[in-house]
GROMACS .gro file of C-alpha atoms in nm:
model
  426
    1UNK     CA    1  -1.323  -1.750  -2.121
    2UNK     CA    2  -1.599  -1.469  -2.292
    3UNK     CA    3  -1.672  -1.307  -2.525
    4UNK     CA    4  -1.397  -1.253  -2.770
    5UNK     CA    5  -1.207  -0.867  -2.823
    6UNK     CA    6  -1.139  -0.820  -3.185
    7UNK     CA    7  -1.138  -0.428  -3.216
    8UNK     CA    8  -0.886  -0.375  -3.455
    9UNK     CA    9  -0.847   0.028  -3.291
   10UNK     CA   10  -1.155   0.231  -3.218
   11UNK     CA   11  -1.206   0.654  -3.200
   12UNK     CA   12  -1.069   0.814  -2.883
   13UNK     CA   13  -1.391   0.874  -2.613
   14UNK     CA   14  -1.415   1.359  -2.582
   15UNK     CA   15  -1.349   1.389  -2.253
   16UNK     CA   16  -1.657   1.596  -2.097
   17UNK     CA   17  -1.547   2.003  -2.030
   18UNK     CA   18  -1.489   1.891  -1.614
   19UNK     CA   19  -1.230   1.664  -1.715
   20UNK     CA   20  -1.046   1.818  -1.959
   21UNK     CA   21  -0.649   1.956  -1.750
   22UNK     CA   22  -0.360   2.120  -1.907
   23UNK     CA   23  -0.031   2.011  -1.851
   24UNK     CA   24   0.014   2.224  -1.606
   25UNK     CA   25  -0.204   2.107  -1.422
   26UNK     CA   26  -0.105   1.720  -1.495
   27UNK     CA   27   0.199   1.846  -1.386
   28UNK     CA   28   0.108   1.950  -1.068
   29UNK     CA   29  -0.041   1.668  -0.978
   30UNK     CA   30   0.174   1.432  -1.097
   31UNK     CA   31   0.484   1.610  -0.801
   32UNK     CA   32   0.113   1.570  -0.576
   33UNK     CA   33   0.225   1.197  -0.669
   34UNK     CA   34   0.598   1.186  -0.620
   35UNK     CA   35   0.514   1.046  -0.908
   36UNK     CA   36   0.868   1.125  -1.209
   37UNK     CA   37   0.908   1.468  -1.403
   38UNK     CA   38   1.279   1.375  -1.351
   39UNK     CA   39   1.465   1.077  -1.472
   40UNK     CA   40   1.277   0.730  -1.395
   41UNK     CA   41   1.593   0.591  -1.221
   42UNK     CA   42   1.673   0.878  -0.963
   43UNK     CA   43   1.577   0.713  -0.618
   44UNK     CA   44   1.470   1.054  -0.497
   45UNK     CA   45   1.151   1.047  -0.799
   46UNK     CA   46   1.169   1.506  -0.831
   47UNK     CA   47   1.062   1.603  -0.462
   48UNK     CA   48   0.890   1.237  -0.397
   49UNK     CA   49   1.076   0.992  -0.080
   50UNK     CA   50   1.325   0.797  -0.217
   51UNK     CA   51   1.279   0.519   0.032
   52UNK     CA   52   0.881   0.501   0.014
   53UNK     CA   53   0.879   0.495  -0.352
   54UNK     CA   54   1.089   0.195  -0.356
   55UNK     CA   55   0.821   0.012  -0.165
   56UNK     CA   56   0.565   0.157  -0.367
   57UNK     CA   57   0.746   0.068  -0.688
   58UNK     CA   58   0.793  -0.316  -0.586
   59UNK     CA   59   0.406  -0.265  -0.530
   60UNK     CA   60   0.396  -0.207  -0.911
   61UNK     CA   61   0.651  -0.417  -1.019
   62UNK     CA   62   0.395  -0.685  -0.904
   63UNK     CA   63   0.106  -0.556  -1.060
   64UNK     CA   64   0.289  -0.498  -1.376
   65UNK     CA   65   0.387  -0.896  -1.318
   66UNK     CA   66   0.020  -1.046  -1.259
   67UNK     CA   67  -0.069  -0.791  -1.531
   68UNK     CA   68   0.111  -1.008  -1.773
   69UNK     CA   69  -0.031  -1.364  -1.669
   70UNK     CA   70  -0.375  -1.244  -1.731
   71UNK     CA   71  -0.370  -1.116  -2.055
   72UNK     CA   72  -0.122  -1.367  -2.228
   73UNK     CA   73   0.192  -1.170  -2.298
   74UNK     CA   74   0.584  -1.109  -2.202
   75UNK     CA   75   0.547  -0.821  -2.086
   76UNK     CA   76   0.361  -0.585  -1.931
   77UNK     CA   77   0.466  -0.200  -1.806
   78UNK     CA   78   0.350   0.107  -1.576
   79UNK     CA   79   0.375   0.409  -1.752
   80UNK     CA   80   0.369   0.795  -1.583
   81UNK     CA   81   0.329   1.024  -1.915
   82UNK     CA   82   0.453   1.389  -1.909
   83UNK     CA   83   0.452   1.674  -2.127
   84UNK     CA   84   0.746   1.527  -2.364
   85UNK     CA   85   0.833   1.181  -2.165
   86UNK     CA   86   0.689   0.879  -2.112
   87UNK     CA   87   0.823   0.713  -1.751
   88UNK     CA   88   0.732   0.352  -1.644
   89UNK     CA   89   0.767   0.364  -1.276
   90UNK     CA   90   0.743  -0.031  -1.275
   91UNK     CA   91   0.760  -0.289  -1.549
   92UNK     CA   92   0.796  -0.671  -1.601
   93UNK     CA   93   0.976  -0.874  -1.843
   94UNK     CA   94   1.147  -0.623  -1.988
   95UNK     CA   95   1.406  -0.276  -1.815
   96UNK     CA   96   1.196   0.004  -1.713
   97UNK     CA   97   1.241   0.295  -1.924
   98UNK     CA   98   1.238   0.659  -2.067
   99UNK     CA   99   1.154   0.782  -2.406
  100UNK     CA  100   0.967   1.064  -2.593
  101UNK     CA  101   0.620   1.123  -2.566
  102UNK     CA  102   0.640   1.152  -2.962
  103UNK     CA  103   0.786   0.780  -2.912
  104UNK     CA  104   0.524   0.636  -2.706
  105UNK     CA  105   0.208   0.403  -2.842
  106UNK     CA  106   0.015   0.447  -2.498
  107UNK     CA  107   0.044   0.887  -2.519
  108UNK     CA  108  -0.200   0.843  -2.839
  109UNK     CA  109  -0.492   0.652  -2.634
  110UNK     CA  110  -0.390   0.739  -2.237
  111UNK     CA  111  -0.653   1.022  -2.245
  112UNK     CA  112  -0.913   0.812  -2.383
  113UNK     CA  113  -1.200   0.701  -2.116
  114UNK     CA  114  -1.170   0.306  -2.279
  115UNK     CA  115  -0.897   0.092  -2.322
  116UNK     CA  116  -0.693   0.072  -2.610
  117UNK     CA  117  -0.726  -0.342  -2.749
  118UNK     CA  118  -0.478  -0.411  -3.054
  119UNK     CA  119  -0.485  -0.764  -3.194
  120UNK     CA  120  -0.174  -0.606  -3.445
  121UNK     CA  121  -0.037  -0.366  -3.386
  122UNK     CA  122   0.143  -0.299  -3.741
  123UNK     CA  123  -0.246  -0.320  -3.876
  124UNK     CA  124  -0.332  -0.027  -3.704
  125UNK     CA  125  -0.308   0.298  -3.817
  126UNK     CA  126  -0.293   0.480  -3.487
  127UNK     CA  127  -0.003   0.232  -3.417
  128UNK     CA  128   0.157   0.120  -3.801
  129UNK     CA  129   0.473   0.407  -3.777
  130UNK     CA  130   0.538   0.449  -3.454
  131UNK     CA  131   0.901   0.287  -3.334
  132UNK     CA  132   0.826   0.039  -3.088
  133UNK     CA  133   0.681  -0.129  -3.332
  134UNK     CA  134   0.847  -0.062  -3.714
  135UNK     CA  135   1.207  -0.196  -3.567
  136UNK     CA  136   1.355   0.118  -3.486
  137UNK     CA  137   1.238   0.079  -3.103
  138UNK     CA  138   1.010  -0.219  -3.096
  139UNK     CA  139   0.843  -0.491  -3.270
  140UNK     CA  140   0.495  -0.522  -3.055
  141UNK     CA  141   0.256  -0.685  -3.217
  142UNK     CA  142   0.003  -0.750  -2.914
  143UNK     CA  143  -0.146  -0.459  -2.748
  144UNK     CA  144  -0.390  -0.287  -2.474
  145UNK     CA  145  -0.279   0.014  -2.300
  146UNK     CA  146  -0.571   0.043  -1.984
  147UNK     CA  147  -0.537   0.445  -1.899
  148UNK     CA  148  -0.497   0.502  -1.530
  149UNK     CA  149  -0.744   0.782  -1.443
  150UNK     CA  150  -0.668   0.966  -1.101
  151UNK     CA  151  -0.814   1.326  -1.035
  152UNK     CA  152  -0.625   1.365  -1.366
  153UNK     CA  153  -0.522   1.116  -1.694
  154UNK     CA  154  -0.195   0.989  -1.481
  155UNK     CA  155  -0.070   0.728  -1.763
  156UNK     CA  156  -0.171   0.383  -1.860
  157UNK     CA  157  -0.104  -0.032  -1.782
  158UNK     CA  158   0.046  -0.141  -2.050
  159UNK     CA  159   0.028  -0.517  -2.168
  160UNK     CA  160   0.261  -0.591  -2.524
  161UNK     CA  161   0.359  -0.941  -2.729
  162UNK     CA  162   0.583  -0.914  -3.034
  163UNK     CA  163   0.296  -1.185  -3.142
  164UNK     CA  164  -0.072  -1.043  -3.257
  165UNK     CA  165  -0.270  -1.194  -3.014
  166UNK     CA  166  -0.673  -1.201  -2.883
  167UNK     CA  167  -0.820  -1.046  -2.528
  168UNK     CA  168  -1.143  -1.220  -2.357
  169UNK     CA  169  -1.430  -1.005  -2.209
  170UNK     CA  170  -1.300  -1.171  -1.900
  171UNK     CA  171  -0.953  -1.088  -1.936
  172UNK     CA  172  -1.015  -0.740  -2.017
  173UNK     CA  173  -1.256  -0.710  -1.691
  174UNK     CA  174  -0.951  -0.825  -1.472
  175UNK     CA  175  -0.732  -0.615  -1.649
  176UNK     CA  176  -0.899  -0.327  -1.553
  177UNK     CA  177  -0.958  -0.417  -1.214
  178UNK     CA  178  -0.560  -0.413  -1.184
  179UNK     CA  179  -0.556  -0.075  -1.362
  180UNK     CA  180  -0.798   0.000  -0.991
  181UNK     CA  181  -0.488  -0.135  -0.786
  182UNK     CA  182  -0.227   0.072  -0.860
  183UNK     CA  183  -0.394   0.386  -0.901
  184UNK     CA  184  -0.525   0.264  -0.517
  185UNK     CA  185  -0.172   0.207  -0.503
  186UNK     CA  186  -0.075   0.578  -0.594
  187UNK     CA  187  -0.341   0.691  -0.376
  188UNK     CA  188  -0.169   0.542  -0.060
  189UNK     CA  189   0.108   0.711  -0.159
  190UNK     CA  190  -0.003   1.098  -0.215
  191UNK     CA  191  -0.122   1.002   0.139
  192UNK     CA  192   0.130   0.931   0.275
  193UNK     CA  193   0.325   1.192   0.096
  194UNK     CA  194   0.042   1.513   0.213
  195UNK     CA  195   0.079   1.374   0.619
  196UNK     CA  196   0.460   1.373   0.540
  197UNK     CA  197   0.438   1.734   0.428
  198UNK     CA  198   0.182   1.780   0.757
  199UNK     CA  199   0.419   1.676   1.019
  200UNK     CA  200   0.767   1.884   0.869
  201UNK     CA  201   0.565   2.190   0.931
  202UNK     CA  202   0.365   2.066   1.240
  203UNK     CA  203   0.716   2.107   1.440
  204UNK     CA  204   0.572   2.345   1.667
  205UNK     CA  205   0.237   2.133   1.743
  206UNK     CA  206   0.198   1.920   2.077
  207UNK     CA  207   0.345   1.597   2.030
  208UNK     CA  208  -0.011   1.422   2.058
  209UNK     CA  209  -0.149   1.591   1.798
  210UNK     CA  210   0.182   1.491   1.577
  211UNK     CA  211   0.127   1.119   1.699
  212UNK     CA  212  -0.236   1.133   1.561
  213UNK     CA  213  -0.128   1.182   1.191
  214UNK     CA  214   0.185   0.949   1.201
  215UNK     CA  215  -0.041   0.698   1.373
  216UNK     CA  216  -0.281   0.797   1.003
  217UNK     CA  217   0.064   0.702   0.824
  218UNK     CA  218   0.098   0.399   0.974
  219UNK     CA  219  -0.266   0.225   0.969
  220UNK     CA  220  -0.253   0.207   0.627
  221UNK     CA  221   0.016   0.008   0.624
  222UNK     CA  222  -0.212  -0.344   0.662
  223UNK     CA  223  -0.487  -0.313   0.508
  224UNK     CA  224  -0.283  -0.237   0.256
  225UNK     CA  225  -0.087  -0.576   0.349
  226UNK     CA  226  -0.343  -0.741   0.284
  227UNK     CA  227  -0.466  -0.591  -0.026
  228UNK     CA  228  -0.103  -0.755  -0.234
  229UNK     CA  229  -0.156  -1.059  -0.058
  230UNK     CA  230  -0.524  -1.129  -0.236
  231UNK     CA  231  -0.312  -0.948  -0.547
  232UNK     CA  232   0.005  -1.190  -0.485
  233UNK     CA  233  -0.265  -1.514  -0.523
  234UNK     CA  234  -0.402  -1.423  -0.894
  235UNK     CA  235  -0.067  -1.560  -1.066
  236UNK     CA  236  -0.191  -1.874  -0.894
  237UNK     CA  237  -0.558  -1.878  -0.974
  238UNK     CA  238  -0.596  -1.679  -1.326
  239UNK     CA  239  -0.619  -2.058  -1.503
  240UNK     CA  240  -0.901  -2.166  -1.280
  241UNK     CA  241  -1.165  -1.895  -1.323
  242UNK     CA  242  -1.109  -1.698  -0.981
  243UNK     CA  243  -0.908  -1.464  -1.024
  244UNK     CA  244  -1.247  -1.234  -0.978
  245UNK     CA  245  -1.347  -1.234  -0.604
  246UNK     CA  246  -0.954  -1.250  -0.522
  247UNK     CA  247  -0.978  -0.838  -0.719
  248UNK     CA  248  -1.277  -0.779  -0.614
  249UNK     CA  249  -1.143  -0.830  -0.241
  250UNK     CA  250  -0.844  -0.637  -0.345
  251UNK     CA  251  -1.042  -0.334  -0.453
  252UNK     CA  252  -1.254  -0.331  -0.152
  253UNK     CA  253  -0.942  -0.345   0.100
  254UNK     CA  254  -0.787  -0.026  -0.100
  255UNK     CA  255  -1.051   0.161  -0.085
  256UNK     CA  256  -1.132   0.129   0.227
  257UNK     CA  257  -0.792   0.175   0.379
  258UNK     CA  258  -0.893   0.499   0.169
  259UNK     CA  259  -1.207   0.584   0.349
  260UNK     CA  260  -1.054   0.464   0.720
  261UNK     CA  261  -0.800   0.764   0.599
  262UNK     CA  262  -1.053   1.017   0.556
  263UNK     CA  263  -1.183   0.980   0.908
  264UNK     CA  264  -0.938   0.903   1.137
  265UNK     CA  265  -0.806   1.249   0.973
  266UNK     CA  266  -1.166   1.363   1.185
  267UNK     CA  267  -1.071   1.296   1.489
  268UNK     CA  268  -0.771   1.276   1.789
  269UNK     CA  269  -0.702   1.059   2.034
  270UNK     CA  270  -0.682   1.127   2.379
  271UNK     CA  271  -0.774   1.087   2.727
  272UNK     CA  272  -1.133   1.212   2.662
  273UNK     CA  273  -1.235   1.048   2.390
  274UNK     CA  274  -1.211   0.706   2.540
  275UNK     CA  275  -1.496   0.491   2.623
  276UNK     CA  276  -1.367   0.188   2.915
  277UNK     CA  277  -1.582  -0.088   2.981
  278UNK     CA  278  -1.392  -0.508   3.102
  279UNK     CA  279  -1.275  -0.571   2.739
  280UNK     CA  280  -1.247  -0.956   2.645
  281UNK     CA  281  -0.898  -1.046   2.594
  282UNK     CA  282  -0.967  -1.350   2.398
  283UNK     CA  283  -1.210  -1.195   2.232
  284UNK     CA  284  -0.997  -0.955   2.132
  285UNK     CA  285  -0.700  -1.127   1.976
  286UNK     CA  286  -0.892  -1.342   1.787
  287UNK     CA  287  -1.055  -1.047   1.614
  288UNK     CA  288  -0.695  -0.897   1.553
  289UNK     CA  289  -0.560  -1.283   1.452
  290UNK     CA  290  -0.833  -1.217   1.164
  291UNK     CA  291  -0.706  -0.905   1.098
  292UNK     CA  292  -0.328  -0.981   1.003
  293UNK     CA  293  -0.445  -1.357   0.909
  294UNK     CA  294  -0.240  -1.350   0.578
  295UNK     CA  295   0.063  -1.274   0.814
  296UNK     CA  296   0.045  -1.564   1.070
  297UNK     CA  297  -0.039  -1.759   0.774
  298UNK     CA  298   0.272  -1.684   0.554
  299UNK     CA  299   0.546  -1.593   0.893
  300UNK     CA  300   0.328  -2.021   1.075
  301UNK     CA  301   0.318  -1.746   1.326
  302UNK     CA  302   0.140  -1.841   1.691
  303UNK     CA  303  -0.068  -1.658   1.929
  304UNK     CA  304  -0.121  -1.730   2.251
  305UNK     CA  305  -0.441  -1.584   2.482
  306UNK     CA  306  -0.461  -1.751   2.850
  307UNK     CA  307  -0.710  -1.552   2.897
  308UNK     CA  308  -0.839  -1.234   3.109
  309UNK     CA  309  -0.979  -0.890   3.072
  310UNK     CA  310  -0.849  -0.505   3.032
  311UNK     CA  311  -0.992  -0.240   3.131
  312UNK     CA  312  -1.011   0.069   2.874
  313UNK     CA  313  -1.119   0.145   2.522
  314UNK     CA  314  -1.179  -0.152   2.296
  315UNK     CA  315  -1.091   0.035   1.967
  316UNK     CA  316  -0.717   0.147   2.077
  317UNK     CA  317  -0.651  -0.183   2.283
  318UNK     CA  318  -0.720  -0.357   1.905
  319UNK     CA  319  -0.466  -0.105   1.773
  320UNK     CA  320  -0.240  -0.158   2.078
  321UNK     CA  321  -0.243  -0.507   2.043
  322UNK     CA  322  -0.204  -0.501   1.661
  323UNK     CA  323   0.115  -0.231   1.612
  324UNK     CA  324   0.240  -0.533   1.898
  325UNK     CA  325   0.214  -0.882   1.729
  326UNK     CA  326   0.242  -0.702   1.392
  327UNK     CA  327   0.623  -0.581   1.493
  328UNK     CA  328   0.603  -0.930   1.653
  329UNK     CA  329   0.563  -1.116   1.442
  330UNK     CA  330   0.802  -0.856   1.177
  331UNK     CA  331   1.118  -0.864   1.355
  332UNK     CA  332   1.127  -1.209   1.442
  333UNK     CA  333   1.473  -1.368   1.259
  334UNK     CA  334   1.451  -1.568   0.953
  335UNK     CA  335   1.410  -1.941   1.006
  336UNK     CA  336   1.260  -1.926   1.360
  337UNK     CA  337   0.832  -1.998   1.416
  338UNK     CA  338   0.739  -1.627   1.560
  339UNK     CA  339   0.519  -1.710   1.935
  340UNK     CA  340   0.382  -1.462   2.049
  341UNK     CA  341   0.171  -1.463   2.403
  342UNK     CA  342  -0.061  -1.192   2.469
  343UNK     CA  343  -0.208  -1.149   2.829
  344UNK     CA  344  -0.364  -0.962   3.103
  345UNK     CA  345  -0.112  -0.743   3.330
  346UNK     CA  346  -0.197  -0.908   3.714
  347UNK     CA  347  -0.202  -0.655   3.942
  348UNK     CA  348  -0.495  -0.524   4.149
  349UNK     CA  349  -0.504  -0.181   4.096
  350UNK     CA  350  -0.362  -0.154   3.687
  351UNK     CA  351  -0.525  -0.295   3.415
  352UNK     CA  352  -0.347  -0.339   3.072
  353UNK     CA  353  -0.154  -0.545   2.816
  354UNK     CA  354   0.129  -0.727   2.848
  355UNK     CA  355   0.288  -0.881   2.470
  356UNK     CA  356   0.616  -1.064   2.484
  357UNK     CA  357   0.763  -1.276   2.185
  358UNK     CA  358   1.072  -1.451   2.041
  359UNK     CA  359   1.215  -1.306   1.836
  360UNK     CA  360   1.543  -1.107   1.886
  361UNK     CA  361   1.527  -0.908   2.145
  362UNK     CA  362   1.594  -0.572   2.274
  363UNK     CA  363   1.945  -0.489   2.516
  364UNK     CA  364   1.889  -0.274   2.750
  365UNK     CA  365   2.081  -0.001   2.696
  366UNK     CA  366   1.886   0.035   2.335
  367UNK     CA  367   1.506   0.016   2.489
  368UNK     CA  368   1.477   0.390   2.530
  369UNK     CA  369   1.550   0.502   2.187
  370UNK     CA  370   1.247   0.246   2.117
  371UNK     CA  371   1.044   0.386   2.303
  372UNK     CA  372   1.064   0.779   2.166
  373UNK     CA  373   0.800   0.899   1.848
  374UNK     CA  374   0.975   0.736   1.514
  375UNK     CA  375   1.267   0.554   1.711
  376UNK     CA  376   1.429   0.251   1.554
  377UNK     CA  377   1.784   0.039   1.595
  378UNK     CA  378   1.844  -0.037   1.190
  379UNK     CA  379   1.969  -0.344   1.271
  380UNK     CA  380   2.141  -0.555   0.921
  381UNK     CA  381   1.849  -0.786   0.837
  382UNK     CA  382   1.533  -0.604   0.950
  383UNK     CA  383   1.331  -0.554   0.789
  384UNK     CA  384   1.260  -0.144   0.626
  385UNK     CA  385   0.977  -0.009   0.844
  386UNK     CA  386   0.884   0.321   0.984
  387UNK     CA  387   0.918   0.299   1.382
  388UNK     CA  388   0.573   0.376   1.475
  389UNK     CA  389   0.401   0.135   1.574
  390UNK     CA  390   0.588   0.134   1.973
  391UNK     CA  391   0.496   0.508   1.957
  392UNK     CA  392   0.153   0.438   1.860
  393UNK     CA  393   0.133   0.204   2.139
  394UNK     CA  394   0.316   0.448   2.451
  395UNK     CA  395   0.056   0.770   2.305
  396UNK     CA  396  -0.257   0.461   2.343
  397UNK     CA  397  -0.130   0.386   2.712
  398UNK     CA  398  -0.059   0.739   2.827
  399UNK     CA  399  -0.438   0.794   2.661
  400UNK     CA  400  -0.543   0.585   2.924
  401UNK     CA  401  -0.365   0.737   3.237
  402UNK     CA  402  -0.099   0.477   3.236
  403UNK     CA  403   0.278   0.410   3.039
  404UNK     CA  404   0.427   0.144   2.812
  405UNK     CA  405   0.789  -0.008   2.914
  406UNK     CA  406   0.977  -0.207   2.770
  407UNK     CA  407   1.079  -0.500   2.979
  408UNK     CA  408   1.286  -0.894   2.902
  409UNK     CA  409   1.056  -1.232   2.893
  410UNK     CA  410   1.117  -1.595   2.940
  411UNK     CA  411   1.026  -1.613   2.557
  412UNK     CA  412   1.371  -1.538   2.476
  413UNK     CA  413   1.261  -1.231   2.273
  414UNK     CA  414   1.100  -0.864   2.472
  415UNK     CA  415   0.843  -0.772   2.638
  416UNK     CA  416   0.614  -0.461   2.569
  417UNK     CA  417   0.388  -0.402   2.942
  418UNK     CA  418   0.105  -0.063   2.871
  419UNK     CA  419  -0.049  -0.039   3.201
  420UNK     CA  420  -0.249   0.200   3.357
  421UNK     CA  421  -0.417   0.238   3.713
  422UNK     CA  422  -0.749   0.093   3.743
  423UNK     CA  423  -0.943   0.402   3.891
  424UNK     CA  424  -0.776   0.673   3.664
  425UNK     CA  425  -1.034   0.910   3.573
  426UNK     CA  426  -1.272   0.870   3.237
   0.00000   0.00000   0.00000
């Protein structure tokens, strides 16, 4: 599969002046990312949010598993290297651990701009006396280290084996793509942390601005889910030569996510920015169905839209329907095939959308709590969520001059109705 990479070692690449950074600068950047500067098993990850990092670690563990499959090795880890330690923040085949930077193999090469590909570490002068090679800690022979560089060098994606190994050029290219996706996950985590910090200091600002910043954080999750879905396919097709295309698609999804974040930060949603028009509801639902195709495929969900049209801003109606559809599918009880029906509000003086599902339903006494910004019921057996989806939809309805309500539905779950007067001022 491609040209074999047979180097035993390579000379470190000297960084340009612009890329040279002090350990203090790296430490500050890692705090910004929420990366560990205490123990790796600390649920709070230093100043980071514990729940958020649990989700990110699960994604990184999946990437580590894919890296091992691509490299044909039993082990892979994602390392973050601090001034005096190496932290494995994700791993496949081994339990994540912490070692001294002096003992770390990746600490010797992660500042290089090129991957380190070592067929037999016991024959490489950089590593032959390392405790991970000599048997004091491990018996590493085949070793590949891909640097993880964001604004600063953070660490490495490391794939290793107790047996000497070779790596093809195609395999190396795939590992480099996986490393880029690891950086995308870390960047998303960093953006989330920055938004959370901004929210903490914005308690005195208007509710509409607060809802907008929350929307930015929430809207990152759908394209990230798509990115991770493509990456999971790599394991199934890596032997069939299709993996590169999936990785390129995944990489594109991650970069579009970060680009969307920057774009959204430049504008706020309020009634004065809406461009009202008559929107064909089935066509809108079809576009939403394309956006969440991976989720629909995994769950077997069905979307129904008998027809109709809605008077409103098309882009914001798209966001409203997508949020409600994703919520309906995500919170459908295990063992039940999700069914979601989207209809136009049937009222001569009102326009809007009703989204109904066959899920678990919401008791009448709990509905007001859900409509508050960030409100969640936190019921047993339900997936983790931010509780922001309904808040965003409520904000969109208010921007159109209307309101959002939760209603009963013959489907057995819950109905979410967003409606506003047809004569609402522009």
